[in-house]
Every structure is written in C-alpha cells, then in structure tokens.
Amino acid sequence: MRKAEPGVARDPKRGSWMFVVDAPGAERKRRQVKRRGFPTMEAANDAARAFRRQVDDGKVVVPDRDSVAEFARAWVAALPAEGIEAATTKHYHEAISRLLPTIGTLPLQAVTALDLDRSYSALLDLDRSARTVRASHVAAKKMLNEAVRVGKVARNVATDARPPRARAARAKTFPTWDLEQTERFLTAIADTPDATLWHVAAFTGMRRGELVAVRWEDVDLARSTITVCRSVGKGLNGVHTKSPKSDAGRRTVELDPPLVEILKAHRKAQTERRLALGSGWRDNDLVFSEVDGSAIHPDRCSKRWSDLVRRHAPALGLPNVRLHDLRHGHCSQLLDAGVRVDIVTERLGHASVAFTLSTYAHREEGDQRAGLAKLRAVR
C-alpha cells in the first residue's frame, strides 16, 4: 500500500488531499507552499514530488513586490558591468522607458503579454513609429530574459506579445546625393565654418563620432590616409571617447588628392588660429574642433549640418539629407564608380560584406584607389 509523501495529508476543511512543502522565500528565508484540491493521495504525492524537483532545479519563483519600473532601473544600471557599451545602454534605457507609463507600476511578476500589447498600442496611438515600438519590445524581451535568469519570473511573457511586424518596422529610407549634387552643395558652402569637416564626411564615409574624434596624429597626409581608431559616443552620463565597437571599425581610410589639399589648408588655418589664441587654445590635437580647440559635441555637429542644408539645399534644388546620409551617399557613389564591394565594406567599417550587400546594390568590380579616381573624375 502506497504511503503519503512527507507533507502530503488530507485537507481537514475540504476532505480532499493537499501538500505542504518548504520553498525558497524572500531574503533567503524559507517559506511553506500549500497546494490543495487533489482528489487522491497519489495525485497529491505526484504533485509534491514535482514541486520539490522544481525547488531543487531552482525553478520556483520567489514572490516579491518589485514593479516593472524598479526592475527596469536595476537592469539598465547593471548593463555596463556586462560589457554593454554606453550608447547601447542608453538605447535600452530609452526603449524600456517608453513602456513604463503604461506598465511601470505593475508588479513584475504579474505583467502579461496582454499588458505589453496594450503598451505597444499606446505608443502607436502617440504616433510613435513601428520601428520605435519594436525597439521597445526588443528591450522588454531582453529585460524579461534577465528576470527569468535571476529567478524573478518563471517565463518571459514578451515571447507571446505582439509588437508591430518586422516588415512594418523596417528603417525608413532617406534620400542621398549623387556625386554631382554633393560637389554642388560643398562648393556652395565652401566659405562656411566646418567646411573641411563636411568634405571629409562626404568623401570618406566616416561616421559622425569618428569625425569629431579624429586627431592629427591619426592623419598621414604624406601617405594620404586617416586611421580610424576611436570615436565619440553618447551614454546616459553624456559623451565619451571610446574605441570602435568592432575590429572592422578600426581601419585606414585612403584619401584622394583633392581631399589631401583641403586638409593641408585646414591644418594651416588651424595653426594660425592656435597661435592667435595663445593660452586660450585647448590643445587636444583634434582635426575638427570648436574655434578654441575644444571638442565638438556630436549633436552640435549634426545640428550645424542640418542648418546648412535647410538654408542652402532648396536654392540648389537638392533634397534635404542628414549628416549620416553623406556616409550612405559615399558608399553608393563608390559602388557606382566600380569599387569592389569588399573594399567598400572595409572602407566604411561595416561588419561584413553581407551587411553592405543588404544595404546597397552590388556594382562592378574595381579597387579603392581606382574607384576614388573615378569618383573624382568630374572635378
């Protein structure tokens, strides 16, 4: 005759069977878990053994009162210790913060897929893009994965949520300029501050953070190269200098003769300004700086470009383009000029040829130097 498992007994109030099993509790204390309503002793025995296995495997969730907002703050704060870059941490912080007005006060252990769906709908009602909402979903999924890992919740309910479909969330495409349009605009703004910066951006494809971080020690005008070895990024605590996030980001960018001459003239003008300012010059060895040699904030760099485009592009019959679109334009121009796609990948610092191909059409083959010569043939 089978015996009752330890903790299994008849429920004196209901006459059915129940079990009482010790389980982990808050602050490392033990607690008793009761389950009632089993029709037979065997059913209660089986349930008690299954529950003990969950306890042994660490799969029993300890009840606590943390809200979604409280756990989100702790999760974001722990990301840098995991080696997550400051810019990525900032992205996750902003993405998860968008959900907090609707689910932030809910207990973490009580949040459901339907709660997430309602939060996504609320963002869409506020005219947030599908891409933005999907980014918040990705952040929620990553956060809840961590909640599962540390035993805060039993499962990740974000896997059952319904964010905007990936197709709807594809990045918006922005216009770019061809070579003739780029040359026309740069000629029109040749006498404006930062003109050299815009030339280098347009004809190297360097990223904004790379441009404001480049130093003269990284520039070899005799060899016509710029070595990209650092960048300026934005995090929760402001801007910071960092190394490129991948080996592909560390690269040598070749310059064509017109750009070398522009940089020589820029260096001469900067030297004259440094001598004129004397002790007022901040010597950071930056190629592109404010008038006193201090660093240019990346956002200020973008705003200056946008202001120039807004003032000059309409009169030139050109569409508005963002600063980052100069990078896209340069890539397309190189491919159109016959530069091999693997060399374009290397020049732009893309992670792989596959990424370049997924973003830009494949063109004829050539090489970087020859392609640059073709690119400037109209000059």
PDB file of N, CA and C in Angstrom, residues 242-311:
ATOM      1  N   LYS A 242      35.642  56.461 -27.079  1.00  0.00           N
ATOM      2  CA  LYS A 242      35.698  55.008 -27.000  1.00  0.00           C
ATOM      3  C   LYS A 242      36.441  54.460 -28.212  1.00  0.00           C
ATOM      4  N   SER A 243      36.814  53.217 -28.131  1.00  0.00           N
ATOM      5  CA  SER A 243      37.377  52.514 -29.278  1.00  0.00           C
ATOM      6  C   SER A 243      36.239  52.056 -30.181  1.00  0.00           C
ATOM      7  N   PRO A 244      36.521  51.844 -31.464  1.00  0.00           N
ATOM      8  CA  PRO A 244      35.477  51.287 -32.339  1.00  0.00           C
ATOM      9  C   PRO A 244      34.937  49.994 -31.761  1.00  0.00           C
ATOM     10  N   LYS A 245      33.633  49.747 -31.969  1.00  0.00           N
ATOM     11  CA  LYS A 245      32.988  48.612 -31.328  1.00  0.00           C
ATOM     12  C   LYS A 245      33.374  47.276 -31.947  1.00  0.00           C
ATOM     13  N   SER A 246      34.028  47.288 -33.100  1.00  0.00           N
ATOM     14  CA  SER A 246      34.426  46.031 -33.734  1.00  0.00           C
ATOM     15  C   SER A 246      35.770  46.206 -34.411  1.00  0.00           C
ATOM     16  N   ASP A 247      36.388  45.085 -34.748  1.00  0.00           N
ATOM     17  CA  ASP A 247      37.656  45.144 -35.473  1.00  0.00           C
ATOM     18  C   ASP A 247      37.485  45.834 -36.820  1.00  0.00           C
ATOM     19  N   ALA A 248      36.323  45.657 -37.434  1.00  0.00           N
ATOM     20  CA  ALA A 248      36.078  46.294 -38.730  1.00  0.00           C
ATOM     21  C   ALA A 248      36.082  47.807 -38.604  1.00  0.00           C
ATOM     22  N   GLY A 249      35.673  48.315 -37.433  1.00  0.00           N
ATOM     23  CA  GLY A 249      35.645  49.766 -37.240  1.00  0.00           C
ATOM     24  C   GLY A 249      37.034  50.379 -37.192  1.00  0.00           C
ATOM     25  N   ARG A 250      38.031  49.593 -36.783  1.00  0.00           N
ATOM     26  CA  ARG A 250      39.417  50.071 -36.776  1.00  0.00           C
ATOM     27  C   ARG A 250      39.972  49.881 -38.180  1.00  0.00           C
ATOM     28  N   ARG A 251      40.211  50.966 -38.862  1.00  0.00           N
ATOM     29  CA  ARG A 251      40.551  50.848 -40.280  1.00  0.00           C
ATOM     30  C   ARG A 251      41.360  52.048 -40.739  1.00  0.00           C
ATOM     31  N   THR A 252      41.966  51.914 -41.897  1.00  0.00           N
ATOM     32  CA  THR A 252      42.670  53.011 -42.540  1.00  0.00           C
ATOM     33  C   THR A 252      41.881  53.431 -43.774  1.00  0.00           C
ATOM     34  N   VAL A 253      41.541  54.705 -43.828  1.00  0.00           N
ATOM     35  CA  VAL A 253      40.748  55.246 -44.932  1.00  0.00           C
ATOM     36  C   VAL A 253      41.673  56.035 -45.854  1.00  0.00           C
ATOM     37  N   GLU A 254      41.672  55.679 -47.110  1.00  0.00           N
ATOM     38  CA  GLU A 254      42.524  56.361 -48.081  1.00  0.00           C
ATOM     39  C   GLU A 254      41.858  57.638 -48.579  1.00  0.00           C
ATOM     40  N   LEU A 255      42.686  58.649 -48.829  1.00  0.00           N
ATOM     41  CA  LEU A 255      42.204  59.950 -49.271  1.00  0.00           C
ATOM     42  C   LEU A 255      42.646  60.213 -50.700  1.00  0.00           C
ATOM     43  N   ASP A 256      41.807  60.899 -51.464  1.00  0.00           N
ATOM     44  CA  ASP A 256      42.231  61.268 -52.812  1.00  0.00           C
ATOM     45  C   ASP A 256      42.914  62.636 -52.767  1.00  0.00           C
ATOM     46  N   PRO A 257      43.651  63.018 -53.811  1.00  0.00           N
ATOM     47  CA  PRO A 257      44.453  64.257 -53.784  1.00  0.00           C
ATOM     48  C   PRO A 257      43.662  65.518 -53.443  1.00  0.00           C
ATOM     49  N   PRO A 258      42.465  65.744 -54.018  1.00  0.00           N
ATOM     50  CA  PRO A 258      41.751  66.971 -53.636  1.00  0.00           C
ATOM     51  C   PRO A 258      41.470  67.067 -52.145  1.00  0.00           C
ATOM     52  N   LEU A 259      41.133  65.935 -51.514  1.00  0.00           N
ATOM     53  CA  LEU A 259      40.834  65.963 -50.090  1.00  0.00           C
ATOM     54  C   LEU A 259      42.103  66.192 -49.274  1.00  0.00           C
ATOM     55  N   VAL A 260      43.237  65.673 -49.726  1.00  0.00           N
ATOM     56  CA  VAL A 260      44.514  65.917 -49.049  1.00  0.00           C
ATOM     57  C   VAL A 260      44.830  67.408 -49.054  1.00  0.00           C
ATOM     58  N   GLU A 261      44.619  68.068 -50.192  1.00  0.00           N
ATOM     59  CA  GLU A 261      44.896  69.508 -50.285  1.00  0.00           C
ATOM     60  C   GLU A 261      43.967  70.306 -49.376  1.00  0.00           C
ATOM     61  N   ILE A 262      42.716  69.897 -49.286  1.00  0.00           N
ATOM     62  CA  ILE A 262      41.762  70.584 -48.404  1.00  0.00           C
ATOM     63  C   ILE A 262      42.202  70.444 -46.954  1.00  0.00           C
ATOM     64  N   LEU A 263      42.670  69.255 -46.566  1.00  0.00           N
ATOM     65  CA  LEU A 263      43.129  69.041 -45.196  1.00  0.00           C
ATOM     66  C   LEU A 263      44.415  69.818 -44.904  1.00  0.00           C
ATOM     67  N   LYS A 264      45.294  69.959 -45.875  1.00  0.00           N
ATOM     68  CA  LYS A 264      46.521  70.748 -45.682  1.00  0.00           C
ATOM     69  C   LYS A 264      46.166  72.209 -45.410  1.00  0.00           C
ATOM     70  N   ALA A 265      45.240  72.745 -46.184  1.00  0.00           N
ATOM     71  CA  ALA A 265      44.819  74.130 -45.984  1.00  0.00           C
ATOM     72  C   ALA A 265      44.126  74.285 -44.624  1.00  0.00           C
ATOM     73  N   HIS A 266      43.360  73.287 -44.245  1.00  0.00           N
ATOM     74  CA  HIS A 266      42.666  73.318 -42.954  1.00  0.00           C
ATOM     75  C   HIS A 266      43.665  73.303 -41.808  1.00  0.00           C
ATOM     76  N   ARG A 267      44.692  72.492 -41.916  1.00  0.00           N
ATOM     77  CA  ARG A 267      45.708  72.426 -40.858  1.00  0.00           C
ATOM     78  C   ARG A 267      46.450  73.752 -40.730  1.00  0.00           C
ATOM     79  N   LYS A 268      46.738  74.378 -41.854  1.00  0.00           N
ATOM     80  CA  LYS A 268      47.423  75.671 -41.835  1.00  0.00           C
ATOM     81  C   LYS A 268      46.560  76.730 -41.153  1.00  0.00           C
ATOM     82  N   ALA A 269      45.277  76.770 -41.510  1.00  0.00           N
ATOM     83  CA  ALA A 269      44.369  77.752 -40.912  1.00  0.00           C
ATOM     84  C   ALA A 269      44.204  77.489 -39.414  1.00  0.00           C
ATOM     85  N   GLN A 270      44.161  76.231 -39.034  1.00  0.00           N
ATOM     86  CA  GLN A 270      44.014  75.891 -37.617  1.00  0.00           C
ATOM     87  C   GLN A 270      45.258  76.289 -36.836  1.00  0.00           C
ATOM     88  N   THR A 271      46.427  76.108 -37.413  1.00  0.00           N
ATOM     89  CA  THR A 271      47.679  76.501 -36.756  1.00  0.00           C
ATOM     90  C   THR A 271      47.716  78.004 -36.533  1.00  0.00           C
ATOM     91  N   GLU A 272      47.282  78.765 -37.535  1.00  0.00           N
ATOM     92  CA  GLU A 272      47.245  80.222 -37.398  1.00  0.00           C
ATOM     93  C   GLU A 272      46.280  80.637 -36.289  1.00  0.00           C
ATOM     94  N   ARG A 273      45.152  79.979 -36.196  1.00  0.00           N
ATOM     95  CA  ARG A 273      44.174  80.300 -35.156  1.00  0.00           C
ATOM     96  C   ARG A 273      44.734  79.931 -33.777  1.00  0.00           C
ATOM     97  N   ARG A 274      45.421  78.806 -33.693  1.00  0.00           N
ATOM     98  CA  ARG A 274      46.015  78.379 -32.420  1.00  0.00           C
ATOM     99  C   ARG A 274      47.045  79.396 -31.944  1.00  0.00           C
ATOM    100  N   LEU A 275      47.880  79.884 -32.851  1.00  0.00           N
ATOM    101  CA  LEU A 275      48.897  80.875 -32.485  1.00  0.00           C
ATOM    102  C   LEU A 275      48.253  82.182 -32.054  1.00  0.00           C
ATOM    103  N   ALA A 276      47.162  82.558 -32.725  1.00  0.00           N
ATOM    104  CA  ALA A 276      46.482  83.806 -32.391  1.00  0.00           C
ATOM    105  C   ALA A 276      45.834  83.738 -31.009  1.00  0.00           C
ATOM    106  N   LEU A 277      45.314  82.580 -30.641  1.00  0.00           N
ATOM    107  CA  LEU A 277      44.636  82.438 -29.348  1.00  0.00           C
ATOM    108  C   LEU A 277      45.612  82.238 -28.202  1.00  0.00           C
ATOM    109  N   GLY A 278      46.800  81.727 -28.499  1.00  0.00           N
ATOM    110  CA  GLY A 278      47.809  81.538 -27.463  1.00  0.00           C
ATOM    111  C   GLY A 278      47.333  80.611 -26.363  1.00  0.00           C
ATOM    112  N   SER A 279      47.340  81.116 -25.112  1.00  0.00           N
ATOM    113  CA  SER A 279      46.945  80.287 -23.975  1.00  0.00           C
ATOM    114  C   SER A 279      45.460  79.962 -23.974  1.00  0.00           C
ATOM    115  N   GLY A 280      44.687  80.638 -24.807  1.00  0.00           N
ATOM    116  CA  GLY A 280      43.258  80.350 -24.891  1.00  0.00           C
ATOM    117  C   GLY A 280      42.931  79.136 -25.742  1.00  0.00           C
ATOM    118  N   TRP A 281      43.968  78.579 -26.397  1.00  0.00           N
ATOM    119  CA  TRP A 281      43.745  77.400 -27.249  1.00  0.00           C
ATOM    120  C   TRP A 281      43.801  76.123 -26.428  1.00  0.00           C
ATOM    121  N   ARG A 282      42.839  75.276 -26.604  1.00  0.00           N
ATOM    122  CA  ARG A 282      42.815  73.983 -25.919  1.00  0.00           C
ATOM    123  C   ARG A 282      43.421  72.932 -26.843  1.00  0.00           C
ATOM    124  N   ASP A 283      44.618  72.515 -26.514  1.00  0.00           N
ATOM    125  CA  ASP A 283      45.356  71.629 -27.414  1.00  0.00           C
ATOM    126  C   ASP A 283      44.948  70.171 -27.196  1.00  0.00           C
ATOM    127  N   ASN A 284      43.967  69.723 -27.976  1.00  0.00           N
ATOM    128  CA  ASN A 284      43.510  68.340 -27.921  1.00  0.00           C
ATOM    129  C   ASN A 284      43.937  67.550 -29.153  1.00  0.00           C
ATOM    130  N   ASP A 285      44.702  68.194 -30.034  1.00  0.00           N
ATOM    131  CA  ASP A 285      45.188  67.565 -31.261  1.00  0.00           C
ATOM    132  C   ASP A 285      44.037  67.149 -32.192  1.00  0.00           C
ATOM    133  N   LEU A 286      42.870  67.749 -32.025  1.00  0.00           N
ATOM    134  CA  LEU A 286      41.712  67.380 -32.832  1.00  0.00           C
ATOM    135  C   LEU A 286      41.784  68.020 -34.211  1.00  0.00           C
ATOM    136  N   VAL A 287      41.473  67.248 -35.213  1.00  0.00           N
ATOM    137  CA  VAL A 287      41.420  67.786 -36.582  1.00  0.00           C
ATOM    138  C   VAL A 287      40.239  68.737 -36.708  1.00  0.00           C
ATOM    139  N   PHE A 288      39.113  68.357 -36.162  1.00  0.00           N
ATOM    140  CA  PHE A 288      37.910  69.181 -36.216  1.00  0.00           C
ATOM    141  C   PHE A 288      37.524  69.564 -34.796  1.00  0.00           C
ATOM    142  N   SER A 289      37.444  70.858 -34.538  1.00  0.00           N
ATOM    143  CA  SER A 289      37.203  71.320 -33.178  1.00  0.00           C
ATOM    144  C   SER A 289      36.394  72.611 -33.204  1.00  0.00           C
ATOM    145  N   GLU A 290      36.021  73.054 -32.020  1.00  0.00           N
ATOM    146  CA  GLU A 290      35.452  74.386 -31.893  1.00  0.00           C
ATOM    147  C   GLU A 290      36.564  75.406 -32.133  1.00  0.00           C
ATOM    148  N   VAL A 291      36.231  76.696 -32.152  1.00  0.00           N
ATOM    149  CA  VAL A 291      37.224  77.723 -32.503  1.00  0.00           C
ATOM    150  C   VAL A 291      38.386  77.761 -31.512  1.00  0.00           C
ATOM    151  N   ASP A 292      38.171  77.276 -30.276  1.00  0.00           N
ATOM    152  CA  ASP A 292      39.243  77.299 -29.279  1.00  0.00           C
ATOM    153  C   ASP A 292      39.958  75.956 -29.133  1.00  0.00           C
ATOM    154  N   GLY A 293      39.669  75.012 -30.028  1.00  0.00           N
ATOM    155  CA  GLY A 293      40.332  73.710 -29.981  1.00  0.00           C
ATOM    156  C   GLY A 293      39.594  72.667 -29.182  1.00  0.00           C
ATOM    157  N   SER A 294      38.504  73.042 -28.507  1.00  0.00           N
ATOM    158  CA  SER A 294      37.748  72.065 -27.721  1.00  0.00           C
ATOM    159  C   SER A 294      36.932  71.154 -28.632  1.00  0.00           C
ATOM    160  N   ALA A 295      36.500  70.035 -28.076  1.00  0.00           N
ATOM    161  CA  ALA A 295      35.801  69.026 -28.868  1.00  0.00           C
ATOM    162  C   ALA A 295      34.417  69.501 -29.291  1.00  0.00           C
ATOM    163  N   ILE A 296      33.984  69.048 -30.458  1.00  0.00           N
ATOM    164  CA  ILE A 296      32.641  69.332 -30.950  1.00  0.00           C
ATOM    165  C   ILE A 296      31.711  68.231 -30.450  1.00  0.00           C
ATOM    166  N   HIS A 297      30.619  68.623 -29.818  1.00  0.00           N
ATOM    167  CA  HIS A 297      29.635  67.626 -29.384  1.00  0.00           C
ATOM    168  C   HIS A 297      28.992  67.008 -30.632  1.00  0.00           C
ATOM    169  N   PRO A 298      28.829  65.699 -30.672  1.00  0.00           N
ATOM    170  CA  PRO A 298      28.249  65.064 -31.869  1.00  0.00           C
ATOM    171  C   PRO A 298      26.893  65.646 -32.273  1.00  0.00           C
ATOM    172  N   ASP A 299      26.041  65.947 -31.303  1.00  0.00           N
ATOM    173  CA  ASP A 299      24.729  66.513 -31.635  1.00  0.00           C
ATOM    174  C   ASP A 299      24.855  67.903 -32.238  1.00  0.00           C
ATOM    175  N   ARG A 300      25.814  68.687 -31.746  1.00  0.00           N
ATOM    176  CA  ARG A 300      26.028  70.019 -32.300  1.00  0.00           C
ATOM    177  C   ARG A 300      26.523  69.923 -33.736  1.00  0.00           C
ATOM    178  N   CYS A 301      27.330  68.921 -33.990  1.00  0.00           N
ATOM    179  CA  CYS A 301      27.829  68.677 -35.346  1.00  0.00           C
ATOM    180  C   CYS A 301      26.652  68.418 -36.294  1.00  0.00           C
ATOM    181  N   SER A 302      25.734  67.550 -35.892  1.00  0.00           N
ATOM    182  CA  SER A 302      24.570  67.244 -36.729  1.00  0.00           C
ATOM    183  C   SER A 302      23.680  68.464 -36.928  1.00  0.00           C
ATOM    184  N   LYS A 303      23.506  69.254 -35.872  1.00  0.00           N
ATOM    185  CA  LYS A 303      22.638  70.436 -35.982  1.00  0.00           C
ATOM    186  C   LYS A 303      23.225  71.452 -36.956  1.00  0.00           C
ATOM    187  N   ARG A 304      24.531  71.652 -36.895  1.00  0.00           N
ATOM    188  CA  ARG A 304      25.152  72.599 -37.826  1.00  0.00           C
ATOM    189  C   ARG A 304      24.956  72.154 -39.272  1.00  0.00           C
ATOM    190  N   TRP A 305      25.108  70.863 -39.504  1.00  0.00           N
ATOM    191  CA  TRP A 305      24.882  70.346 -40.852  1.00  0.00           C
ATOM    192  C   TRP A 305      23.428  70.559 -41.273  1.00  0.00           C
ATOM    193  N   SER A 306      22.504  70.223 -40.405  1.00  0.00           N
ATOM    194  CA  SER A 306      21.083  70.375 -40.740  1.00  0.00           C
ATOM    195  C   SER A 306      20.733  71.823 -41.031  1.00  0.00           C
ATOM    196  N   ASP A 307      21.315  72.749 -40.266  1.00  0.00           N
ATOM    197  CA  ASP A 307      21.054  74.173 -40.507  1.00  0.00           C
ATOM    198  C   ASP A 307      21.570  74.599 -41.877  1.00  0.00           C
ATOM    199  N   LEU A 308      22.746  74.104 -42.242  1.00  0.00           N
ATOM    200  CA  LEU A 308      23.305  74.440 -43.560  1.00  0.00           C
ATOM    201  C   LEU A 308      22.424  73.900 -44.684  1.00  0.00           C
ATOM    202  N   VAL A 309      22.003  72.658 -44.544  1.00  0.00           N
ATOM    203  CA  VAL A 309      21.162  72.047 -45.575  1.00  0.00           C
ATOM    204  C   VAL A 309      19.838  72.791 -45.699  1.00  0.00           C
ATOM    205  N   ARG A 310      19.269  73.151 -44.557  1.00  0.00           N
ATOM    206  CA  ARG A 310      17.987  73.858 -44.585  1.00  0.00           C
ATOM    207  C   ARG A 310      18.118  75.220 -45.282  1.00  0.00           C
ATOM    208  N   ARG A 311      19.265  75.868 -45.110  1.00  0.00           N
ATOM    209  CA  ARG A 311      19.452  77.197 -45.713  1.00  0.00           C
ATOM    210  C   ARG A 311      19.821  77.128 -47.193  1.00  0.00           C
TER     211      ARG A 311
END
